[in-house]
Structures are given as C-alpha cells and as structure tokens.
CSV table of C-alpha atoms and ligand atoms in Angstrom, one decimal:
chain,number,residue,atom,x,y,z
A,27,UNK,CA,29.8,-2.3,78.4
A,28,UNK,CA,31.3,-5.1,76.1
A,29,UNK,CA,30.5,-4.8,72.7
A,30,UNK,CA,29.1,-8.1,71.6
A,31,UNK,CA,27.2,-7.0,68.0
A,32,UNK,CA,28.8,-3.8,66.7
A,33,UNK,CA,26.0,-1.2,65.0
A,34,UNK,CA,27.7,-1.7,61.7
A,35,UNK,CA,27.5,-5.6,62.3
A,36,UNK,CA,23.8,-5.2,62.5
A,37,UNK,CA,23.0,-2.9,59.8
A,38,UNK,CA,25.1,-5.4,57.3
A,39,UNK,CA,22.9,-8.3,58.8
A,40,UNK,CA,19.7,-6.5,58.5
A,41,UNK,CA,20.0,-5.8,55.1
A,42,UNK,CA,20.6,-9.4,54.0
A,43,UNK,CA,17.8,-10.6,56.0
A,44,UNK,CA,15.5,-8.3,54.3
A,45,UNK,CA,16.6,-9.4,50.9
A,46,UNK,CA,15.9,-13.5,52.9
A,47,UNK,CA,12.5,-12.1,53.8
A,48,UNK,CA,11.5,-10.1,50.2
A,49,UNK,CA,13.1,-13.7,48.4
A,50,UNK,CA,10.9,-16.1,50.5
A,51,UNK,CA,7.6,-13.9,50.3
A,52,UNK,CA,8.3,-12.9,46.3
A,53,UNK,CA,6.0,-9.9,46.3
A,54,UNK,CA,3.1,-11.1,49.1
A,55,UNK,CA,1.7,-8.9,51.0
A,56,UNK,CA,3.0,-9.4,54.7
A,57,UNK,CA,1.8,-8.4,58.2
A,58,UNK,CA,4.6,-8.0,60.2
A,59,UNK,CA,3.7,-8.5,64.2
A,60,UNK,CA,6.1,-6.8,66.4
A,61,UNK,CA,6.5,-7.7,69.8
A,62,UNK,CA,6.6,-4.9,71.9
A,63,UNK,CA,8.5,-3.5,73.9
A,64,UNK,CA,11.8,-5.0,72.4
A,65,UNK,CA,11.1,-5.1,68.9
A,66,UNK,CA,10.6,-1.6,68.3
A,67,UNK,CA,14.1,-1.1,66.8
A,68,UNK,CA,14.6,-4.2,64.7
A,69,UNK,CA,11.4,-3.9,63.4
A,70,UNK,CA,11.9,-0.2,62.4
A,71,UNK,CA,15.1,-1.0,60.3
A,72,UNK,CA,13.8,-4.2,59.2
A,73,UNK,CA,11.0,-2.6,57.7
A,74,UNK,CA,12.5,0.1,55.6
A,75,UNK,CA,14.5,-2.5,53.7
A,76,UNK,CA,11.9,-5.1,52.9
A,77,UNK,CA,10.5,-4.5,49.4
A,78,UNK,CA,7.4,-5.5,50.0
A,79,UNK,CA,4.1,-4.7,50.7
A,80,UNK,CA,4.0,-4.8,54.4
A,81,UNK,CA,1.6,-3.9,57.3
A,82,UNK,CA,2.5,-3.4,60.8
A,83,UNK,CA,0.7,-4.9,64.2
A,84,UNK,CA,2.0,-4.9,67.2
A,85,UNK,CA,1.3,-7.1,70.0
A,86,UNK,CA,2.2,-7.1,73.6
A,87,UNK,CA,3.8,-10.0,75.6
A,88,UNK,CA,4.4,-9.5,79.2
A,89,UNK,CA,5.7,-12.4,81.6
A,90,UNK,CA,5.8,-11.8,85.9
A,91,UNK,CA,9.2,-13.0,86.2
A,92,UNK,CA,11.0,-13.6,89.0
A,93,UNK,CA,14.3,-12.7,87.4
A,94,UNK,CA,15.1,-11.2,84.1
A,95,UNK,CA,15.9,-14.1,82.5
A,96,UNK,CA,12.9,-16.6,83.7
A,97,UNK,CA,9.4,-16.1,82.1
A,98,UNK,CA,6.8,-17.3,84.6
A,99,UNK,CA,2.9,-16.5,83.7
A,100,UNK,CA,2.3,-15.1,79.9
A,101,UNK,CA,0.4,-12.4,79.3
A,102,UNK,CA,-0.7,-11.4,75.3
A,103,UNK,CA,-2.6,-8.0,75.2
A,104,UNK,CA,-3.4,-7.8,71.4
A,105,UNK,CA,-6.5,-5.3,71.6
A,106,UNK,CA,-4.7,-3.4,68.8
A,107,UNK,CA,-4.2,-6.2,66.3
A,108,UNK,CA,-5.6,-5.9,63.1
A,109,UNK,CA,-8.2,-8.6,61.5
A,110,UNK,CA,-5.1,-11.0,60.2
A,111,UNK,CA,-7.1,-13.9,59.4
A,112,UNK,CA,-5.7,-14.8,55.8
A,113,UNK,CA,-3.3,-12.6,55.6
A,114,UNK,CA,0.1,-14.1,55.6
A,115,UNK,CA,1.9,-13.0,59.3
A,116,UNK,CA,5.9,-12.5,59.7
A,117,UNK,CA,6.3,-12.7,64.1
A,118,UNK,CA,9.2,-10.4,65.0
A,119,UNK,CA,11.0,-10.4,68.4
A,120,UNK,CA,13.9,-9.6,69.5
A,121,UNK,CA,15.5,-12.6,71.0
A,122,UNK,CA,14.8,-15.9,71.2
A,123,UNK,CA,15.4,-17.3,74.6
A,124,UNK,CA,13.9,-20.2,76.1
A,125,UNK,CA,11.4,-19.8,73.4
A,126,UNK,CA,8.3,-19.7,76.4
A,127,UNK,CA,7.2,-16.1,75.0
A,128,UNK,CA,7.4,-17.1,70.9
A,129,UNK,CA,5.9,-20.3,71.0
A,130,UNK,CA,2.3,-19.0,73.1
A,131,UNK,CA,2.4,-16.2,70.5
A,132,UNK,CA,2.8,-18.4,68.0
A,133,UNK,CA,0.2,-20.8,69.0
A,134,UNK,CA,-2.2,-17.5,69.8
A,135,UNK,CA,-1.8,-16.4,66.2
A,136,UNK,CA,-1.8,-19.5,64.7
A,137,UNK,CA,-5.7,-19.6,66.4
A,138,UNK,CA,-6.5,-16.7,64.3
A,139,UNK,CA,-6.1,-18.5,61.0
A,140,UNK,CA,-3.8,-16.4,59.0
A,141,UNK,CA,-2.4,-18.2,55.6
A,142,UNK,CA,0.4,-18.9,57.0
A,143,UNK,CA,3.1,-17.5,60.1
A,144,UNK,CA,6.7,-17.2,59.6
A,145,UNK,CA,9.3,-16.0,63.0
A,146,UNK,CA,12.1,-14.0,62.6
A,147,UNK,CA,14.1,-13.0,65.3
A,148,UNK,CA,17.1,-10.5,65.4
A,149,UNK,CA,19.2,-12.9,68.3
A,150,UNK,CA,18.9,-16.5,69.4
A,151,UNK,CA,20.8,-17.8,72.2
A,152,UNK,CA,22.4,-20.6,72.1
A,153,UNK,CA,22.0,-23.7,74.9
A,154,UNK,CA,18.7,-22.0,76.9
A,155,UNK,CA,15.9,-23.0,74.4
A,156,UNK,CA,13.4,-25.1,76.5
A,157,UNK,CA,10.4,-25.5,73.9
A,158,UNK,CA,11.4,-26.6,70.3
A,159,UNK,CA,11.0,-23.6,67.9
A,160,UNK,CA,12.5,-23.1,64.6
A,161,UNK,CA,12.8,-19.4,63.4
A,162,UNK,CA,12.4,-19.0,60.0
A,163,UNK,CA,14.6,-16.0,59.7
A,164,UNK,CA,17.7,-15.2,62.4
A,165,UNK,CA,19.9,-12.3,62.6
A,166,UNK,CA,22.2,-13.7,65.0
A,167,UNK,CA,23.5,-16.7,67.2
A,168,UNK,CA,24.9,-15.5,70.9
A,169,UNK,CA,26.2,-16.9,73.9
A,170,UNK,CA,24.3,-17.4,77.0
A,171,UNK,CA,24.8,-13.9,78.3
A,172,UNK,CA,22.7,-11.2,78.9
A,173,UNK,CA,22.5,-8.4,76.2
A,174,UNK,CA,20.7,-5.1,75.9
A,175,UNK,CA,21.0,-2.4,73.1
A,176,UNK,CA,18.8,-2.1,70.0
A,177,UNK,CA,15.8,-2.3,71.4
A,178,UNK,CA,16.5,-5.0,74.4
A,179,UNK,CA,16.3,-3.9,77.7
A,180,UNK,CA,17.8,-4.4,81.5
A,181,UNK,CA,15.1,-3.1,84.1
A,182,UNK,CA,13.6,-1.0,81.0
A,183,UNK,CA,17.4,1.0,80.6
A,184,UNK,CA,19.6,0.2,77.4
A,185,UNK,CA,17.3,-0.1,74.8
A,186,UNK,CA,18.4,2.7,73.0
A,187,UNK,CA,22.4,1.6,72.3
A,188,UNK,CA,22.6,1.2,68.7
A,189,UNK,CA,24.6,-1.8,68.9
A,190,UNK,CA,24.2,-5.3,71.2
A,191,UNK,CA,26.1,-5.0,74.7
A,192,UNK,CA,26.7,-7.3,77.2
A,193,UNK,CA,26.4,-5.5,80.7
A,194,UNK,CA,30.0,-6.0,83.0
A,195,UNK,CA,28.0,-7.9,85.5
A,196,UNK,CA,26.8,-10.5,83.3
A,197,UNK,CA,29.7,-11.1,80.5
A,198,UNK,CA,30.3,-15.1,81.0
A,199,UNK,CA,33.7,-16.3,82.3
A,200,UNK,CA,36.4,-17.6,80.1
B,19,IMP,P1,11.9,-16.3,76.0
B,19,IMP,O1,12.7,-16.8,77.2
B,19,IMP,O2,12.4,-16.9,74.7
B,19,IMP,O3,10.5,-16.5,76.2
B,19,IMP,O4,12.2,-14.7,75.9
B,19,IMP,C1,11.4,-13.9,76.6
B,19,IMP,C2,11.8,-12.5,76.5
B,19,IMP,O5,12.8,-12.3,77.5
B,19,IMP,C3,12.4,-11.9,75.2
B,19,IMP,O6,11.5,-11.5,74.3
B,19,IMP,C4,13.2,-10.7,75.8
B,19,IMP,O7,12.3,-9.6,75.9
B,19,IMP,C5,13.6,-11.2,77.1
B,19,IMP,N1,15.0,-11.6,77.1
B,19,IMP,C6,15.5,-12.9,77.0
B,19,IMP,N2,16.9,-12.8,77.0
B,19,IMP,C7,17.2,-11.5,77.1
B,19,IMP,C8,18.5,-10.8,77.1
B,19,IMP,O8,19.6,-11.4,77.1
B,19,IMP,N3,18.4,-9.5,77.2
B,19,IMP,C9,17.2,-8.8,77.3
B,19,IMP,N4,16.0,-9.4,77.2
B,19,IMP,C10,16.0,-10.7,77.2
C-alpha cells in the first residue's frame, strides 16, 4: 500500500481546519451531517477539535454503481435526521469526487430550510469533478487515484488505516 496522506499529515490538517471551522462559525451552534459510511472517522476527529457547540446527524447516501468510482442512481436514507430546519448545517464527507453524491445532498438539505449549509470535505480530487461544487472547508487536494484508509473504503475493506493509501493496483503511472 503507497502511502499518499501520512496519519500525522492528517492530524496536523485536522486541527487547522477545526480552528477554519470554529473561526467562520464564531461561537454558532452547528449541526454537523456526516455522511455515512465514510465519514465516520473524519467526523470523529473533526469533532473533538471544533470549539463549538455542535450536534451530530448522520445521513446515508448510497449509489448502485457499476464500478467503484461511477455513481449511477442516488439513494438518501435520512430517517434518523434530526428537525434541522433553522439550524445552521456543516455537510461532511469524505471525498469529493465527481461531486454527484454532495451536490443531491446538498440540494436535499438545502429543501429543509436550515439558516444556512456549509461542505467540508476531508479530500477532493483533482480533474473528475462533473457538477460545479465549491466546498467551503478542504482538508486535502489528490490525484486521480483511488484511496482508502480513514474511513474510505474498497469493497467495504480499508477503512480502518489511519492514514490515506493508494491500493498497488490503482497508484497512476508516472
Ligand atoms: P462523488 O463521485 O463525488 O459523488 O463521490 C461519491 C462517493 O464515492 C464518495 O463519497 C466516496 O464514498 C466514494 N469515492 C469516490 N472516490 C473514492 C476513492 O478514491 N476511494 C474511496 N471511495 C471513493
């Protein structure tokens, strides 16, 4: 496994973006929505640095994909969401792709009438967005390649590495 993001790497990066987060906010009460599955870590560090006061909701996003890297038909089970009308909402994912997933979650939230929505994502790959998205908050910029650790999967495997890993099969050439 090629070691793209070291843990270290992300724990330094996570702790600034907190401080980005707690400096934009200034003292707001946030709801933080976490995208399951492959938020679960970022969200759980992220957390435990942000001075403020924060709720949690999750909310589940499931694509049938052909392949892991092409979302086809969205799904957005959010049964367990809190009431977050008003409230102001911070999206979390994990990666920022082709931006398919983020931006019908986006919209869907958006329809509930919060005070306002703000994205952060821990990654963003560079040269695959296909819908135009602006995250507010970014941990990191990557190559096209395909990563697990930290919470991102391959075939639901991987998602425990502390740091970001690019598998042997899929590390791009030159
Ligand atoms: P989207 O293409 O931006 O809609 O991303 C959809 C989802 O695909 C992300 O939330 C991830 O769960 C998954 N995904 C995209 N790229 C990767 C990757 O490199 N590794 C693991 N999962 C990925």
């Amino acid at each position: 496994m090629k070691v793209l993001i070291s843990a270290e790497q992300i724990e330094t990066r996570i702790d600034a973006l907190a401080r980005e987060i707690a400096q934009v906010y200034q003292g707001q009460p946030v709801t933080i929505v976490g995208v399951l599955t492959g938020c679960i870590v970022f969200v759980a560090d992220l957390i435990r640095r942000l001075d403020l006061p924060v709720r949690i909701a999750l909310i589940h996003a499931s694509s049938y994909r052909g392949d892991a890297t092409s979302p086809g038909q969205l799904t957005i089970s959010a049964e367990s969401l809190p009431d977050v009308k008003g409230r102001h909402l911070l999206l979390i994912d994990d990666i920022l792709d082709t931006a398919q997933t983020l931006s019908k979650l986006v919209a869907y939230l958006q329809s509930l009438q919060p005070a306002s929505l703000r994205v952060a994502v821990l990654l963003r790959k560079i040269g695959r967005q296909q819908i135009p998205l602006e995250p507010d908050f970014c941990g990191f910029e990557i190559p096209d390649a395909f990563v697990v650790g930290y919470g991102l999967d391959f075939n639901d495997e991987y998602r425990h590495l502390p740091y970001i890993g690019v598998l042997p099969q899929h590390v791009p050439k030159g």
